[in-house]
Amino acid sequence: MKGTSFFDAPVKKIKLINRSASSDITDNYTGGSVEDVNVELCITAKKKGSFGPLRSLTDRFQVAQTKLLTFGDMEFNEVSAEVNIGGRPRRVGVIGCNNDSGLIDISQSVDRAPNGHPVFDSVRLQSLEILEDIFSVIGDEK
């Protein structure tokens, strides 16, 4: 979706995450054999559907000072959304306990060296792609 603010891009997937979930929640599924578990709930729109623009999602997920979102009887401390930025689907943090709200995740798009670290030029190219997309919107709004 080139030339569109990523805040206006349609959300195709929402992921609710609870890092280090309590054993009360996970014991039912792990038989009590695992102590430290992350719980993720992924909600995906049908093929041509969406959950609306990212902007509306961030408004809907306003949370209290606890920084937790309750879904059913489970609490989640992170929410991310998948939107197209720079012509690619990218994960954007909506709610995060480590100030990663608004973070655009490029970790799945960069090349890695044999030692597992990201290759600098690959990170640079991904960053430029995202910035060009954002600047194209800013230029359109002038």
GROMACS .gro file of N, CA and C in nm:
model
  426
    1MET      N    1   0.084  -0.117   0.000
    1MET     CA    2   0.000   0.000   0.000
    1MET      C    3   0.089   0.124   0.000
    2LYS      N    4   0.163   0.143  -0.106
    2LYS     CA    5   0.254   0.257  -0.119
    2LYS      C    6   0.177   0.387  -0.118
    3GLY      N    7   0.238   0.490  -0.055
    3GLY     CA    8   0.178   0.622  -0.055
    3GLY      C    9   0.067   0.640   0.046
    4THR      N   10   0.047   0.543   0.132
    4THR     CA   11  -0.055   0.552   0.235
    4THR      C   12   0.012   0.546   0.371
    5SER      N   13  -0.030   0.632   0.459
    5SER     CA   14   0.024   0.630   0.594
    5SER      C   15   0.001   0.493   0.654
    6PHE      N   16   0.101   0.441   0.722
    6PHE     CA   17   0.080   0.309   0.781
    6PHE      C   18  -0.026   0.314   0.890
    7PHE      N   19  -0.057   0.432   0.942
    7PHE     CA   20  -0.168   0.444   1.038
    7PHE      C   21  -0.302   0.421   0.970
    8ASP      N   22  -0.308   0.443   0.838
    8ASP     CA   23  -0.432   0.423   0.763
    8ASP      C   24  -0.435   0.289   0.690
    9ALA      N   25  -0.328   0.213   0.700
    9ALA     CA   26  -0.321   0.083   0.633
    9ALA      C   27  -0.413  -0.017   0.704
   10PRO      N   28  -0.479  -0.105   0.627
   10PRO     CA   29  -0.569  -0.203   0.689
   10PRO      C   30  -0.492  -0.309   0.768
   11VAL      N   31  -0.544  -0.343   0.883
   11VAL     CA   32  -0.485  -0.446   0.969
   11VAL      C   33  -0.540  -0.581   0.928
   12LYS      N   34  -0.451  -0.674   0.894
   12LYS     CA   35  -0.491  -0.808   0.851
   12LYS      C   36  -0.481  -0.911   0.963
   13LYS      N   37  -0.394  -0.884   1.060
   13LYS     CA   38  -0.371  -0.981   1.167
   13LYS      C   39  -0.345  -0.906   1.297
   14ILE      N   40  -0.402  -0.957   1.406
   14ILE     CA   41  -0.379  -0.903   1.539
   14ILE      C   42  -0.322  -1.016   1.624
   15LYS      N   43  -0.215  -0.987   1.696
   15LYS     CA   44  -0.156  -1.087   1.784
   15LYS      C   45  -0.155  -1.033   1.927
   16LEU      N   46  -0.218  -1.108   2.018
   16LEU     CA   47  -0.218  -1.076   2.160
   16LEU      C   48  -0.115  -1.167   2.226
   17ILE      N   49  -0.026  -1.109   2.307
   17ILE     CA   50   0.085  -1.186   2.365
   17ILE      C   51   0.091  -1.164   2.515
   18ASN      N   52   0.111  -1.272   2.588
   18ASN     CA   53   0.136  -1.265   2.731
   18ASN      C   54   0.268  -1.338   2.756
   19ARG      N   55   0.372  -1.261   2.779
   19ARG     CA   56   0.504  -1.321   2.803
   19ARG      C   57   0.510  -1.371   2.947
   20SER      N   58   0.570  -1.485   2.964
   20SER     CA   59   0.582  -1.549   3.096
   20SER      C   60   0.446  -1.559   3.164
   21ALA      N   61   0.353  -1.624   3.094
   21ALA     CA   62   0.217  -1.640   3.146
   21ALA      C   63   0.218  -1.722   3.274
   22SER      N   64   0.121  -1.695   3.359
   22SER     CA   65   0.114  -1.766   3.487
   22SER      C   66   0.083  -1.913   3.465
   23SER      N   67   0.126  -1.995   3.556
   23SER     CA   68   0.105  -2.139   3.542
   23SER      C   69  -0.043  -2.174   3.553
   24ASP      N   70  -0.124  -2.089   3.616
   24ASP     CA   71  -0.268  -2.115   3.623
   24ASP      C   72  -0.328  -2.129   3.484
   25ILE      N   73  -0.282  -2.046   3.391
   25ILE     CA   74  -0.335  -2.047   3.255
   25ILE      C   75  -0.278  -2.164   3.176
   26THR      N   76  -0.149  -2.187   3.187
   26THR     CA   77  -0.082  -2.283   3.100
   26THR      C   78  -0.088  -2.428   3.148
   27ASP      N   79  -0.113  -2.451   3.275
   27ASP     CA   80  -0.116  -2.588   3.326
   27ASP      C   81  -0.220  -2.674   3.254
   28ASN      N   82  -0.332  -2.614   3.216
   28ASN     CA   83  -0.436  -2.689   3.146
   28ASN      C   84  -0.387  -2.745   3.013
   29TYR      N   85  -0.293  -2.676   2.950
   29TYR     CA   86  -0.248  -2.715   2.817
   29TYR      C   87  -0.115  -2.788   2.817
   30THR      N   88  -0.035  -2.767   2.920
   30THR     CA   89   0.098  -2.829   2.922
   30THR      C   90   0.107  -2.943   3.021
   31GLY      N   91   0.000  -2.969   3.094
   31GLY     CA   92   0.003  -3.074   3.194
   31GLY      C   93   0.089  -3.038   3.314
   32GLY      N   94   0.119  -2.909   3.328
   32GLY     CA   95   0.199  -2.862   3.441
   32GLY      C   96   0.347  -2.890   3.426
   33SER      N   97   0.389  -2.935   3.307
   33SER     CA   98   0.529  -2.974   3.289
   33SER      C   99   0.620  -2.859   3.246
   34VAL      N  100   0.563  -2.746   3.211
   34VAL     CA  101   0.643  -2.632   3.164
   34VAL      C  102   0.621  -2.515   3.258
   35GLU      N  103   0.730  -2.454   3.305
   35GLU     CA  104   0.717  -2.345   3.402
   35GLU      C  105   0.706  -2.208   3.336
   36ASP      N  106   0.787  -2.181   3.235
   36ASP     CA  107   0.791  -2.048   3.174
   36ASP      C  108   0.737  -2.056   3.032
   37VAL      N  109   0.619  -1.998   3.010
   37VAL     CA  110   0.550  -2.011   2.882
   37VAL      C  111   0.502  -1.874   2.835
   38ASN      N  112   0.514  -1.848   2.705
   38ASN     CA  113   0.452  -1.732   2.643
   38ASN      C  114   0.321  -1.777   2.579
   39VAL      N  115   0.215  -1.701   2.599
   39VAL     CA  116   0.086  -1.732   2.539
   39VAL      C  117   0.060  -1.630   2.429
   40GLU      N  118   0.028  -1.678   2.308
   40GLU     CA  119  -0.003  -1.589   2.197
   40GLU      C  120  -0.138  -1.629   2.138
   41LEU      N  121  -0.221  -1.528   2.114
   41LEU     CA  122  -0.349  -1.549   2.049
   41LEU      C  123  -0.346  -1.467   1.921
   42CYS      N  124  -0.360  -1.535   1.807
   42CYS     CA  125  -0.352  -1.468   1.677
   42CYS      C  126  -0.492  -1.466   1.615
   43ILE      N  127  -0.538  -1.347   1.576
   43ILE     CA  128  -0.668  -1.329   1.514
   43ILE      C  129  -0.642  -1.276   1.373
   44THR      N  130  -0.690  -1.348   1.271
   44THR     CA  131  -0.661  -1.313   1.133
   44THR      C  132  -0.790  -1.283   1.058
   45ALA      N  133  -0.791  -1.174   0.982
   45ALA     CA  134  -0.906  -1.140   0.899
   45ALA      C  135  -0.911  -1.235   0.780
   46LYS      N  136  -1.031  -1.258   0.728
   46LYS     CA  137  -1.043  -1.342   0.610
   46LYS      C  138  -0.974  -1.275   0.492
   47LYS      N  139  -0.957  -1.349   0.385
   47LYS     CA  140  -0.872  -1.310   0.272
   47LYS      C  141  -0.884  -1.162   0.231
   48LYS      N  142  -1.002  -1.113   0.202
   48LYS     CA  143  -1.016  -0.974   0.156
   48LYS      C  144  -1.061  -0.881   0.268
   49GLY      N  145  -1.072  -0.933   0.388
   49GLY     CA  146  -1.119  -0.853   0.501
   49GLY      C  147  -1.005  -0.788   0.577
   50SER      N  148  -1.042  -0.703   0.671
   50SER     CA  149  -0.945  -0.641   0.760
   50SER      C  150  -1.017  -0.599   0.888
   51PHE      N  151  -0.939  -0.560   0.986
   51PHE     CA  152  -0.994  -0.510   1.112
   51PHE      C  153  -1.005  -0.358   1.111
   52GLY      N  154  -0.990  -0.299   0.994
   52GLY     CA  155  -0.992  -0.154   0.982
   52GLY      C  156  -0.850  -0.100   0.984
   53PRO      N  157  -0.836   0.032   0.975
   53PRO     CA  158  -0.702   0.091   0.973
   53PRO      C  159  -0.633   0.080   1.109
   54LEU      N  160  -0.500   0.079   1.106
   54LEU     CA  161  -0.421   0.070   1.229
   54LEU      C  162  -0.461   0.179   1.327
   55ARG      N  163  -0.489   0.299   1.278
   55ARG     CA  164  -0.528   0.412   1.363
   55ARG      C  165  -0.650   0.375   1.450
   56SER      N  166  -0.750   0.309   1.391
   56SER     CA  167  -0.870   0.274   1.468
   56SER      C  168  -0.839   0.165   1.570
   57LEU      N  169  -0.745   0.078   1.536
   57LEU     CA  170  -0.708  -0.030   1.627
   57LEU      C  171  -0.640   0.026   1.752
   58THR      N  172  -0.552   0.123   1.733
   58THR     CA  173  -0.483   0.180   1.849
   58THR      C  174  -0.582   0.253   1.938
   59ASP      N  175  -0.686   0.313   1.880
   59ASP     CA  176  -0.790   0.378   1.962
   59ASP      C  177  -0.872   0.275   2.039
   60ARG      N  178  -0.903   0.161   1.976
   60ARG     CA  179  -0.983   0.057   2.042
   60ARG      C  180  -0.909  -0.012   2.155
   61PHE      N  181  -0.776  -0.020   2.143
   61PHE     CA  182  -0.698  -0.091   2.243
   61PHE      C  183  -0.636   0.001   2.347
   62GLN      N  184  -0.701   0.111   2.378
   62GLN     CA  185  -0.654   0.195   2.488
   62GLN      C  186  -0.673   0.115   2.616
   63VAL      N  187  -0.569   0.107   2.695
   63VAL     CA  188  -0.573   0.024   2.816
   63VAL      C  189  -0.547   0.111   2.938
   64ALA      N  190  -0.582   0.054   3.052
   64ALA     CA  191  -0.562   0.126   3.178
   64ALA      C  192  -0.413   0.136   3.210
   65GLN      N  193  -0.384   0.198   3.323
   65GLN     CA  194  -0.245   0.218   3.364
   65GLN      C  195  -0.171   0.086   3.385
   66THR      N  196  -0.244  -0.023   3.401
   66THR     CA  197  -0.179  -0.152   3.421
   66THR      C  198  -0.107  -0.200   3.295
   67LYS      N  199  -0.139  -0.140   3.180
   67LYS     CA  200  -0.080  -0.179   3.052
   67LYS      C  201  -0.114  -0.323   3.015
   68LEU      N  202  -0.231  -0.369   3.059
   68LEU     CA  203  -0.277  -0.503   3.026
   68LEU      C  204  -0.406  -0.493   2.946
   69LEU      N  205  -0.424  -0.584   2.852
   69LEU     CA  206  -0.547  -0.595   2.776
   69LEU      C  207  -0.612  -0.726   2.817
   70THR      N  208  -0.740  -0.722   2.850
   70THR     CA  209  -0.811  -0.843   2.888
   70THR      C  210  -0.894  -0.891   2.770
   71PHE      N  211  -0.879  -1.018   2.736
   71PHE     CA  212  -0.956  -1.081   2.629
   71PHE      C  213  -1.014  -1.208   2.689
   72GLY      N  214  -1.145  -1.213   2.705
   72GLY     CA  215  -1.206  -1.323   2.778
   72GLY      C  216  -1.160  -1.314   2.922
   73ASP      N  217  -1.106  -1.422   2.975
   73ASP     CA  218  -1.054  -1.418   3.112
   73ASP      C  219  -0.901  -1.417   3.115
   74MET      N  220  -0.840  -1.388   3.001
   74MET     CA  221  -0.694  -1.385   2.994
   74MET      C  222  -0.645  -1.242   2.979
   75GLU      N  223  -0.530  -1.213   3.041
   75GLU     CA  224  -0.468  -1.081   3.028
   75GLU      C  225  -0.345  -1.091   2.939
   76PHE      N  226  -0.329  -0.990   2.853
   76PHE     CA  227  -0.216  -0.985   2.761
   76PHE      C  228  -0.142  -0.854   2.782
   77ASN      N  229  -0.009  -0.858   2.781
   77ASN     CA  230   0.069  -0.736   2.801
   77ASN      C  231   0.129  -0.682   2.672
   78GLU      N  232   0.103  -0.747   2.560
   78GLU     CA  233   0.150  -0.697   2.430
   78GLU      C  234   0.042  -0.722   2.326
   79VAL      N  235   0.028  -0.626   2.235
   79VAL     CA  236  -0.059  -0.642   2.120
   79VAL      C  237   0.017  -0.590   1.999
   80SER      N  238   0.019  -0.669   1.891
   80SER     CA  239   0.080  -0.622   1.768
   80SER      C  240  -0.019  -0.642   1.654
   81ALA      N  241   0.002  -0.566   1.547
   81ALA     CA  242  -0.085  -0.573   1.430
   81ALA      C  243   0.003  -0.589   1.307
   82GLU      N  244  -0.048  -0.660   1.207
   82GLU     CA  245   0.024  -0.674   1.081
   82GLU      C  246  -0.040  -0.583   0.977
   83VAL      N  247   0.040  -0.491   0.923
   83VAL     CA  248  -0.006  -0.399   0.819
   83VAL      C  249   0.099  -0.394   0.708
   84ASN      N  250   0.058  -0.347   0.590
   84ASN     CA  251   0.153  -0.330   0.480
   84ASN      C  252   0.224  -0.197   0.494
   85ILE      N  253   0.355  -0.202   0.501
   85ILE     CA  254   0.439  -0.082   0.505
   85ILE      C  255   0.548  -0.103   0.402
   86GLY      N  256   0.560  -0.010   0.310
   86GLY     CA  257   0.661  -0.025   0.205
   86GLY      C  258   0.632  -0.143   0.115
   87GLY      N  259   0.504  -0.177   0.098
   87GLY     CA  260   0.465  -0.287   0.010
   87GLY      C  261   0.483  -0.425   0.069
   88ARG      N  262   0.513  -0.435   0.198
   88ARG     CA  263   0.532  -0.566   0.263
   88ARG      C  264   0.453  -0.572   0.392
   89PRO      N  265   0.406  -0.691   0.429
   89PRO     CA  266   0.342  -0.703   0.560
   89PRO      C  267   0.446  -0.692   0.671
   90ARG      N  268   0.417  -0.605   0.767
   90ARG     CA  269   0.511  -0.585   0.879
   90ARG      C  270   0.433  -0.579   1.009
   91ARG      N  271   0.498  -0.625   1.113
   91ARG     CA  272   0.437  -0.622   1.246
   91ARG      C  273   0.465  -0.488   1.312
   92VAL      N  274   0.359  -0.427   1.366
   92VAL     CA  275   0.371  -0.299   1.436
   92VAL      C  276   0.318  -0.318   1.578
   93GLY      N  277   0.395  -0.276   1.677
   93GLY     CA  278   0.350  -0.285   1.815
   93GLY      C  279   0.237  -0.187   1.842
   94VAL      N  280   0.130  -0.233   1.904
   94VAL     CA  281   0.017  -0.147   1.940
   94VAL      C  282   0.021  -0.117   2.089
   95ILE      N  283   0.042  -0.221   2.169
   95ILE     CA  284   0.059  -0.207   2.313
   95ILE      C  285   0.183  -0.287   2.349
   96GLY      N  286   0.269  -0.229   2.431
   96GLY     CA  287   0.388  -0.302   2.471
   96GLY      C  288   0.436  -0.259   2.607
   97CYS      N  289   0.485  -0.355   2.683
   97CYS     CA  290   0.532  -0.325   2.819
   97CYS      C  291   0.674  -0.272   2.819
   98ASN      N  292   0.747  -0.288   2.710
   98ASN     CA  293   0.887  -0.243   2.704
   98ASN      C  294   0.903  -0.127   2.607
   99ASN      N  295   0.804  -0.040   2.601
   99ASN     CA  296   0.806   0.075   2.510
   99ASN      C  297   0.821   0.033   2.365
  100ASP      N  298   0.769  -0.084   2.327
  100ASP     CA  299   0.775  -0.124   2.187
  100ASP      C  300   0.645  -0.095   2.113
  101SER      N  301   0.559  -0.015   2.174
  101SER     CA  302   0.439   0.031   2.106
  101SER      C  303   0.482   0.125   1.993
  102GLY      N  304   0.435   0.098   1.873
  102GLY     CA  305   0.475   0.178   1.757
  102GLY      C  306   0.597   0.123   1.685
  103LEU      N  307   0.662   0.024   1.742
  103LEU     CA  308   0.780  -0.038   1.683
  103LEU      C  309   0.742  -0.113   1.556
  104ILE      N  310   0.815  -0.092   1.449
  104ILE     CA  311   0.794  -0.166   1.324
  104ILE      C  312   0.899  -0.276   1.319
  105ASP      N  313   0.853  -0.400   1.323
  105ASP     CA  314   0.943  -0.515   1.329
  105ASP      C  315   0.993  -0.551   1.189
  106ILE      N  316   1.124  -0.548   1.171
  106ILE     CA  317   1.184  -0.587   1.043
  106ILE      C  318   1.266  -0.715   1.056
  107SER      N  319   1.259  -0.780   1.171
  107SER     CA  320   1.347  -0.894   1.198
  107SER      C  321   1.328  -1.009   1.099
  108GLN      N  322   1.208  -1.026   1.043
  108GLN     CA  323   1.186  -1.135   0.948
  108GLN      C  324   1.227  -1.097   0.806
  109SER      N  325   1.259  -0.969   0.784
  109SER     CA  326   1.289  -0.920   0.649
  109SER      C  327   1.437  -0.895   0.623
  110VAL      N  328   1.519  -0.901   0.725
  110VAL     CA  329   1.661  -0.870   0.707
  110VAL      C  330   1.742  -0.998   0.685
  111ASP      N  331   1.854  -0.981   0.614
  111ASP     CA  332   1.947  -1.093   0.595
  111ASP      C  333   2.034  -1.106   0.719
  112ARG      N  334   2.077  -1.227   0.745
  112ARG     CA  335   2.160  -1.253   0.862
  112ARG      C  336   2.295  -1.310   0.821
  113ALA      N  337   2.397  -1.271   0.895
  113ALA     CA  338   2.532  -1.323   0.873
  113ALA      C  339   2.539  -1.465   0.929
  114PRO      N  340   2.645  -1.539   0.898
  114PRO     CA  341   2.659  -1.675   0.951
  114PRO      C  342   2.655  -1.681   1.104
  115ASN      N  343   2.693  -1.571   1.171
  115ASN     CA  344   2.689  -1.571   1.318
  115ASN      C  345   2.550  -1.539   1.373
  116GLY      N  346   2.451  -1.517   1.284
  116GLY     CA  347   2.314  -1.492   1.328
  116GLY      C  348   2.277  -1.346   1.343
  117HIS      N  349   2.376  -1.258   1.338
  117HIS     CA  350   2.348  -1.114   1.352
  117HIS      C  351   2.296  -1.058   1.219
  118PRO      N  352   2.210  -0.955   1.227
  118PRO     CA  353   2.161  -0.893   1.103
  118PRO      C  354   2.275  -0.827   1.025
  119VAL      N  355   2.267  -0.835   0.894
  119VAL     CA  356   2.364  -0.770   0.806
  119VAL      C  357   2.326  -0.622   0.797
  120PHE      N  358   2.422  -0.534   0.824
  120PHE     CA  359   2.394  -0.391   0.833
  120PHE      C  360   2.326  -0.337   0.707
  121ASP      N  361   2.378  -0.371   0.589
  121ASP     CA  362   2.319  -0.319   0.465
  121ASP      C  363   2.174  -0.364   0.449
  122SER      N  364   2.143  -0.482   0.495
  122SER     CA  365   2.006  -0.531   0.488
  122SER      C  366   1.914  -0.449   0.580
  123VAL      N  367   1.961  -0.418   0.699
  123VAL     CA  368   1.885  -0.334   0.793
  123VAL      C  369   1.867  -0.195   0.733
  124ARG      N  370   1.973  -0.143   0.674
  124ARG     CA  371   1.968  -0.009   0.613
  124ARG      C  372   1.865  -0.006   0.500
  125LEU      N  373   1.864  -0.107   0.415
  125LEU     CA  374   1.768  -0.111   0.304
  125LEU      C  375   1.624  -0.121   0.353
  126GLN      N  376   1.601  -0.202   0.455
  126GLN     CA  377   1.466  -0.213   0.512
  126GLN      C  378   1.422  -0.079   0.571
  127SER      N  379   1.512  -0.014   0.642
  127SER     CA  380   1.481   0.116   0.703
  127SER      C  381   1.450   0.220   0.597
  128LEU      N  382   1.530   0.223   0.490
  128LEU     CA  383   1.505   0.318   0.381
  128LEU      C  384   1.370   0.293   0.315
  129GLU      N  385   1.335   0.167   0.297
  129GLU     CA  386   1.207   0.132   0.236
  129GLU      C  387   1.091   0.186   0.320
  130ILE      N  388   1.100   0.168   0.449
  130ILE     CA  389   0.995   0.216   0.540
  130ILE      C  390   0.991   0.369   0.540
  131LEU      N  391   1.107   0.432   0.551
  131LEU     CA  392   1.112   0.578   0.554
  131LEU      C  393   1.062   0.639   0.423
  132GLU      N  394   1.096   0.577   0.309
  132GLU     CA  395   1.046   0.627   0.181
  132GLU      C  396   0.894   0.621   0.177
  133ASP      N  397   0.837   0.514   0.229
  133ASP     CA  398   0.691   0.501   0.233
  133ASP      C  399   0.630   0.610   0.321
  134ILE      N  400   0.689   0.634   0.437
  134ILE     CA  401   0.638   0.738   0.527
  134ILE      C  402   0.655   0.876   0.465
  135PHE      N  403   0.772   0.903   0.407
  135PHE     CA  404   0.796   1.034   0.346
  135PHE      C  405   0.707   1.058   0.224
  136SER      N  406   0.670   0.952   0.152
  136SER     CA  407   0.580   0.971   0.038
  136SER      C  408   0.444   1.021   0.086
  137VAL      N  409   0.402   0.978   0.202
  137VAL     CA  410   0.276   1.026   0.260
  137VAL      C  411   0.289   1.169   0.306
  138ILE      N  412   0.400   1.200   0.372
  138ILE     CA  413   0.422   1.337   0.420
  138ILE      C  414   0.426   1.432   0.301
  139GLY      N  415   0.491   1.391   0.193
  139GLY     CA  416   0.497   1.475   0.073
  139GLY      C  417   0.360   1.496   0.011
  140ASP      N  418   0.274   1.392   0.016
  140ASP     CA  419   0.139   1.402  -0.038
  140ASP      C  420   0.052   1.496   0.043
  141GLU      N  421   0.083   1.513   0.172
  141GLU     CA  422  -0.002   1.594   0.259
  141GLU      C  423   0.034   1.741   0.256
  142LYS      N  424   0.145   1.778   0.194
  142LYS     CA  425   0.187   1.919   0.191
  142LYS      C  426   0.100   2.001   0.100
   0.00000   0.00000   0.00000
